[in-house]
PDB file of C-alpha atoms and ligand atoms in Angstrom:
ATOM      1  CA  UNK A  69     -17.692 -16.460 -36.352  1.00 95.00           C
ATOM      2  CA  UNK A  70     -18.259 -13.599 -33.274  1.00 98.00           C
ATOM      3  CA  UNK A  71     -15.154 -11.919 -32.727  1.00 99.00           C
ATOM      4  CA  UNK A  72     -15.369 -10.566 -29.060  1.00 99.00           C
ATOM      5  CA  UNK A  73     -12.312  -7.393 -28.366  1.00 99.00           C
ATOM      6  CA  UNK A  74     -11.209  -5.877 -24.907  1.00 99.00           C
ATOM      7  CA  UNK A  75      -8.159  -4.161 -24.401  1.00 98.00           C
ATOM      8  CA  UNK A  76      -5.697  -3.598 -20.940  1.00 98.00           C
ATOM      9  CA  UNK A  77      -2.935  -4.011 -19.227  1.00 97.00           C
ATOM     10  CA  UNK A  78      -3.682  -7.155 -17.441  1.00 98.00           C
ATOM     11  CA  UNK A  79      -1.003  -6.802 -14.871  1.00 97.00           C
ATOM     12  CA  UNK A  80      -0.136  -8.820 -11.481  1.00 97.00           C
ATOM     13  CA  UNK A  81      -3.011 -11.169 -13.479  1.00 97.00           C
ATOM     14  CA  UNK A  82      -6.011 -11.999 -11.289  1.00 98.00           C
ATOM     15  CA  UNK A  83      -9.803 -13.406 -10.770  1.00 98.00           C
ATOM     16  CA  UNK A  84     -10.609 -10.343 -11.536  1.00 98.00           C
ATOM     17  CA  UNK A  85      -9.578 -10.240 -14.831  1.00 98.00           C
ATOM     18  CA  UNK A  86     -10.157 -13.665 -15.846  1.00 98.00           C
ATOM     19  CA  UNK A  87     -13.883 -12.794 -14.526  1.00 98.00           C
ATOM     20  CA  UNK A  88     -13.669 -10.227 -17.239  1.00 98.00           C
ATOM     21  CA  UNK A  89     -12.311 -12.329 -19.484  1.00 98.00           C
ATOM     22  CA  UNK A  90     -14.562 -15.125 -19.389  1.00 98.00           C
ATOM     23  CA  UNK A  91     -17.430 -13.066 -19.838  1.00 98.00           C
ATOM     24  CA  UNK A  92     -16.078 -11.021 -22.610  1.00 98.00           C
ATOM     25  CA  UNK A  93     -15.092 -14.625 -24.318  1.00 98.00           C
ATOM     26  CA  UNK A  94     -18.990 -15.489 -23.177  1.00 98.00           C
ATOM     27  CA  UNK A  95     -20.847 -12.540 -25.824  1.00 98.00           C
ATOM     28  CA  UNK A  96     -18.826 -14.573 -28.898  1.00 98.00           C
ATOM     29  CA  UNK A  97     -16.671 -17.656 -30.045  1.00 98.00           C
ATOM     30  CA  UNK A  98     -13.338 -15.896 -30.809  1.00 99.00           C
ATOM     31  CA  UNK A  99     -11.564 -13.469 -28.132  1.00 99.00           C
ATOM     32  CA  UNK A 100      -9.209 -10.932 -29.153  1.00 99.00           C
ATOM     33  CA  UNK A 101      -6.899  -9.097 -26.076  1.00 99.00           C
ATOM     34  CA  UNK A 102      -5.061  -6.045 -27.063  1.00 98.00           C
ATOM     35  CA  UNK A 103      -2.748  -5.421 -24.123  1.00 98.00           C
ATOM     36  CA  UNK A 104      -0.899  -2.646 -23.358  1.00 98.00           C
ATOM     37  CA  UNK A 105       2.658  -1.988 -24.302  1.00 98.00           C
ATOM     38  CA  UNK A 106       5.069  -1.159 -21.517  1.00 98.00           C
ATOM     39  CA  UNK A 107       5.298   2.171 -23.711  1.00 98.00           C
ATOM     40  CA  UNK A 108       1.937   3.087 -23.756  1.00 98.00           C
ATOM     41  CA  UNK A 109       1.900   2.014 -20.160  1.00 97.00           C
ATOM     42  CA  UNK A 110       3.672   4.712 -19.533  1.00 96.00           C
ATOM     43  CA  UNK A 111       0.860   7.464 -21.516  1.00 94.00           C
ATOM     44  CA  UNK A 112      -1.587   5.472 -19.116  1.00 90.00           C
ATOM     45  CA  UNK A 113       0.416   6.821 -15.840  1.00 93.00           C
ATOM     46  CA  UNK A 114       0.912   3.060 -15.243  1.00 92.00           C
ATOM     47  CA  UNK A 115       3.615   1.070 -14.807  1.00 94.00           C
ATOM     48  CA  UNK A 116       3.354  -2.800 -15.140  1.00 96.00           C
ATOM     49  CA  UNK A 117       5.255  -4.749 -13.215  1.00 95.00           C
ATOM     50  CA  UNK A 118       5.563  -7.727 -15.634  1.00 97.00           C
ATOM     51  CA  UNK A 119       7.196  -6.496 -19.257  1.00 98.00           C
ATOM     52  CA  UNK A 120       4.655  -6.715 -21.920  1.00 98.00           C
ATOM     53  CA  UNK A 121       6.685  -9.731 -23.335  1.00 98.00           C
ATOM     54  CA  UNK A 122       5.786 -11.392 -20.086  1.00 98.00           C
ATOM     55  CA  UNK A 123       2.249 -10.046 -19.188  1.00 98.00           C
ATOM     56  CA  UNK A 124       1.277 -11.468 -23.275  1.00 98.00           C
ATOM     57  CA  UNK A 125       2.581 -14.644 -22.685  1.00 98.00           C
ATOM     58  CA  UNK A 126       0.743 -14.899 -19.628  1.00 98.00           C
ATOM     59  CA  UNK A 127      -2.538 -14.427 -21.193  1.00 98.00           C
ATOM     60  CA  UNK A 128      -2.123 -16.044 -24.148  1.00 98.00           C
ATOM     61  CA  UNK A 129      -2.240 -18.780 -21.970  1.00 98.00           C
ATOM     62  CA  UNK A 130      -5.447 -18.795 -20.677  1.00 98.00           C
ATOM     63  CA  UNK A 131      -8.108 -20.468 -22.578  1.00 98.00           C
ATOM     64  CA  UNK A 132     -10.686 -17.739 -22.946  1.00 98.00           C
ATOM     65  CA  UNK A 133      -7.981 -15.980 -25.128  1.00 98.00           C
ATOM     66  CA  UNK A 134      -7.663 -17.125 -28.710  1.00 98.00           C
ATOM     67  CA  UNK A 135      -5.466 -13.911 -30.128  1.00 98.00           C
ATOM     68  CA  UNK A 136      -3.450 -11.178 -27.981  1.00 98.00           C
ATOM     69  CA  UNK A 137      -2.346  -7.985 -30.339  1.00 98.00           C
ATOM     70  CA  UNK A 138      -0.100  -4.939 -28.634  1.00 98.00           C
ATOM     71  CA  UNK A 139      -2.156  -1.810 -27.995  1.00 98.00           C
ATOM     72  CA  UNK A 140      -0.178   0.819 -28.777  1.00 98.00           C
ATOM     73  CA  UNK A 141      -2.235   3.728 -28.354  1.00 98.00           C
ATOM     74  CA  UNK A 142      -5.904   5.423 -27.262  1.00 96.00           C
ATOM     75  CA  UNK A 143      -6.546   5.787 -31.305  1.00 97.00           C
ATOM     76  CA  UNK A 144      -6.328   2.121 -32.676  1.00 98.00           C
ATOM     77  CA  UNK A 145      -9.401   0.548 -31.388  1.00 98.00           C
ATOM     78  CA  UNK A 146     -11.827   1.546 -35.003  1.00 98.00           C
ATOM     79  CA  UNK A 147      -9.070   0.236 -36.809  1.00 98.00           C
ATOM     80  CA  UNK A 148      -8.478  -3.032 -34.841  1.00 98.00           C
ATOM     81  CA  UNK A 149     -11.887  -3.869 -34.929  1.00 98.00           C
ATOM     82  CA  UNK A 150     -12.714  -3.245 -38.768  1.00 98.00           C
ATOM     83  CA  UNK A 151      -8.733  -5.316 -38.956  1.00 98.00           C
ATOM     84  CA  UNK A 152      -9.801  -8.513 -37.487  1.00 98.00           C
ATOM     85  CA  UNK A 153     -13.942  -7.910 -38.363  1.00 98.00           C
ATOM     86  CA  UNK A 154     -14.607  -7.922 -34.427  1.00 98.00           C
ATOM     87  CA  UNK A 155     -18.296  -7.468 -33.903  1.00 99.00           C
ATOM     88  CA  UNK A 156     -18.265  -7.176 -29.963  1.00 99.00           C
ATOM     89  CA  UNK A 157     -16.360  -4.186 -28.002  1.00 99.00           C
ATOM     90  CA  UNK A 158     -15.894  -4.783 -24.227  1.00 98.00           C
ATOM     91  CA  UNK A 159     -14.460  -3.445 -21.116  1.00 98.00           C
ATOM     92  CA  UNK A 160     -15.100  -3.399 -18.190  1.00 98.00           C
ATOM     93  CA  UNK A 161     -18.154  -0.465 -16.822  1.00 98.00           C
ATOM     94  CA  UNK A 162     -14.923   1.797 -14.920  1.00 97.00           C
ATOM     95  CA  UNK A 163     -14.745   2.837 -18.834  1.00 98.00           C
ATOM     96  CA  UNK A 164     -18.573   2.980 -19.353  1.00 98.00           C
ATOM     97  CA  UNK A 165     -19.749   5.326 -22.185  1.00 98.00           C
ATOM     98  CA  UNK A 166     -15.764   6.105 -23.146  1.00 98.00           C
ATOM     99  CA  UNK A 167     -16.057   4.054 -25.883  1.00 98.00           C
ATOM    100  CA  UNK A 168     -19.305   4.499 -27.438  1.00 98.00           C
ATOM    101  CA  UNK A 169     -17.705   6.233 -30.722  1.00 98.00           C
ATOM    102  CA  UNK A 170     -17.265   2.691 -31.449  1.00 98.00           C
ATOM    103  CA  UNK A 171     -21.046   1.992 -31.811  1.00 98.00           C
ATOM    104  CA  UNK A 172     -20.637   2.539 -36.120  1.00 98.00           C
ATOM    105  CA  UNK A 173     -18.509  -0.083 -36.707  1.00 98.00           C
ATOM    106  CA  UNK A 174     -19.568  -2.667 -33.650  1.00 98.00           C
ATOM    107  CA  UNK A 175     -21.741  -3.711 -30.990  1.00 98.00           C
ATOM    108  CA  UNK A 176     -20.059  -2.245 -27.732  1.00 98.00           C
ATOM    109  CA  UNK A 177     -20.822  -3.828 -23.942  1.00 98.00           C
ATOM    110  CA  UNK A 178     -19.657  -2.431 -20.811  1.00 98.00           C
ATOM    111  CA  UNK A 179     -19.544  -5.590 -18.003  1.00 98.00           C
ATOM    112  CA  UNK A 180     -19.510  -4.884 -14.152  1.00 98.00           C
ATOM    113  CA  UNK A 181     -16.269  -4.439 -12.862  1.00 97.00           C
ATOM    114  CA  UNK A 182     -15.180  -7.829  -9.980  1.00 98.00           C
ATOM    115  CA  UNK A 183     -15.482  -6.112  -6.654  1.00 97.00           C
ATOM    116  CA  UNK A 184     -13.026  -6.432  -4.049  1.00 97.00           C
ATOM    117  CA  UNK A 185      -9.774  -6.998  -6.138  1.00 97.00           C
ATOM    118  CA  UNK A 186      -7.675  -4.928  -8.704  1.00 95.00           C
ATOM    119  CA  UNK A 187      -4.120  -4.861  -9.025  1.00 94.00           C
ATOM    120  CA  UNK A 188      -3.248  -1.824  -7.806  1.00 92.00           C
ATOM    121  CA  UNK A 189      -4.894  -3.433  -4.411  1.00 95.00           C
ATOM    122  CA  UNK A 190      -2.473  -6.208  -4.543  1.00 96.00           C
ATOM    123  CA  UNK A 191       0.229  -3.510  -4.459  1.00 93.00           C
ATOM    124  CA  UNK A 192      -1.102  -1.779  -1.079  1.00 95.00           C
ATOM    125  CA  UNK A 193      -1.989  -5.205   0.697  1.00 95.00           C
ATOM    126  CA  UNK A 194       1.968  -6.279  -0.391  1.00 95.00           C
ATOM    127  CA  UNK A 195       3.315  -2.999   1.120  1.00 94.00           C
ATOM    128  CA  UNK A 196       1.358  -3.078   4.050  1.00 94.00           C
ATOM    129  CA  UNK A 197       2.756  -6.716   4.524  1.00 92.00           C
ATOM    130  CA  UNK A 198       6.267  -5.675   3.704  1.00 91.00           C
ATOM    131  CA  UNK A 199       6.022  -1.962   6.086  1.00 91.00           C
ATOM    132  CA  UNK A 200       4.522  -4.453   8.912  1.00 86.00           C
TER     133      UNK A 200
HETATM  134  N1  C2G B 891     -11.762  -5.275 -14.311  1.00 76.96           N
HETATM  135  C1  C2G B 891     -12.176  -5.779 -13.726  1.00 76.96           C
HETATM  136  N2  C2G B 891     -12.846  -5.735 -12.317  1.00 76.96           N
HETATM  137  C2  C2G B 891     -11.341  -5.799 -11.509  1.00 76.96           C
HETATM  138  C3  C2G B 891     -10.196  -5.166 -12.255  1.00 76.96           C
HETATM  139  C4  C2G B 891     -10.605  -5.182 -13.622  1.00 76.96           C
HETATM  140  O1  C2G B 891     -13.731  -5.980 -14.465  1.00 76.96           O
HETATM  141  N3  C2G B 891     -11.733  -6.016 -10.230  1.00 76.96           N
HETATM  142  C5  C2G B 891     -10.704  -5.128 -15.773  1.00 76.96           C
HETATM  143  C6  C2G B 891     -11.183  -3.563 -16.269  1.00 76.96           C
HETATM  144  O2  C2G B 891     -12.255  -3.640 -15.998  1.00 76.96           O
HETATM  145  C7  C2G B 891     -10.844  -3.596 -17.882  1.00 76.96           C
HETATM  146  C8  C2G B 891     -10.015  -5.138 -17.835  1.00 76.96           C
HETATM  147  O3  C2G B 891     -10.486  -5.428 -16.728  1.00 76.96           O
HETATM  148  O4  C2G B 891     -12.038  -3.885 -18.701  1.00 76.96           O
HETATM  149  C9  C2G B 891      -8.060  -4.599 -17.316  1.00 76.96           C
HETATM  150  O5  C2G B 891      -8.410  -4.101 -16.559  1.00 76.96           O
HETATM  151  P1  C2G B 891      -6.804  -3.151 -16.901  1.00 76.96           P
HETATM  152  O6  C2G B 891      -5.263  -3.946 -16.576  1.00 76.96           O
HETATM  153  O7  C2G B 891      -6.886  -2.252 -15.436  1.00 76.96           O
HETATM  154  O8  C2G B 891      -6.712  -2.206 -17.822  1.00 76.96           O
HETATM  155  P2  C2G B 891      -7.054  -0.834 -18.199  1.00 76.96           P
HETATM  156  O9  C2G B 891      -5.492   0.371 -17.548  1.00 76.96           O
HETATM  157  O10 C2G B 891      -8.064  -0.113 -17.700  1.00 76.96           O
HETATM  158  O11 C2G B 891      -6.789  -0.206 -19.771  1.00 76.96           O
HETATM  159  O12 C2G B 891      -7.513   1.111 -23.835  1.00 76.96           O
HETATM  160  C10 C2G B 891      -7.993   0.937 -22.566  1.00 76.96           C
HETATM  161  C11 C2G B 891      -6.933   0.691 -21.321  1.00 76.96           C
HETATM  162  O13 C2G B 891      -5.707  -0.082 -21.918  1.00 76.96           O
HETATM  163  C12 C2G B 891      -7.635  -0.528 -20.809  1.00 76.96           C
END
C-alpha cells in the first residue's frame, strides 16, 4: 500500500483544496492529512475561521482522505513520514523546494496550485460585498 501525506490549514475548504487532495490521493492508495492546529496557525501568522476540531471533522468527511493528524510545528514532518510509513510527501507548488530535505526518507512532490481560488480571496471578496 502506497501512503501519501500532505500538510495544511484547510480553512474555509474550497475546490482548490479538493483538487490538491484528489491529486495527492491519486499518487497512492492511502492519504494522510496533517492539519495545522490553531496554535500552529498562530505561528504561521494565520487565524483560521474554523477551529482545528471542525477543520479536522470536515477533512475526515472527504472521500480522498483516509486519516487526519494534527500539525503542531514545522519540525514534525520527518518523524511523521517515518512513523506513518509514508512513501510520498505532497504539497502545492507555492512550497516548491521548501521540503526537499525529506527526499532521503520519501518521495517529495509539489503539485501546481489551483489558480483562481484561495481562502484569503474568499475572505476579501466577502469583505467587499459587506462594505459595498
Ligand atoms: N492549495 C492549492 N491551490 C489553492 C489553494 C491551496 O493547491 N488554490 C494547496 C496548498 O498549496 C497547500 C494545501 O492546498 O498544499 C493547503 O493549503 P493551506 O491550507 O493554505 O496550507 P498552508 O497554509 O500552505 O500550510 O507545513 C505546511 C503548512 O502547514 C502548509
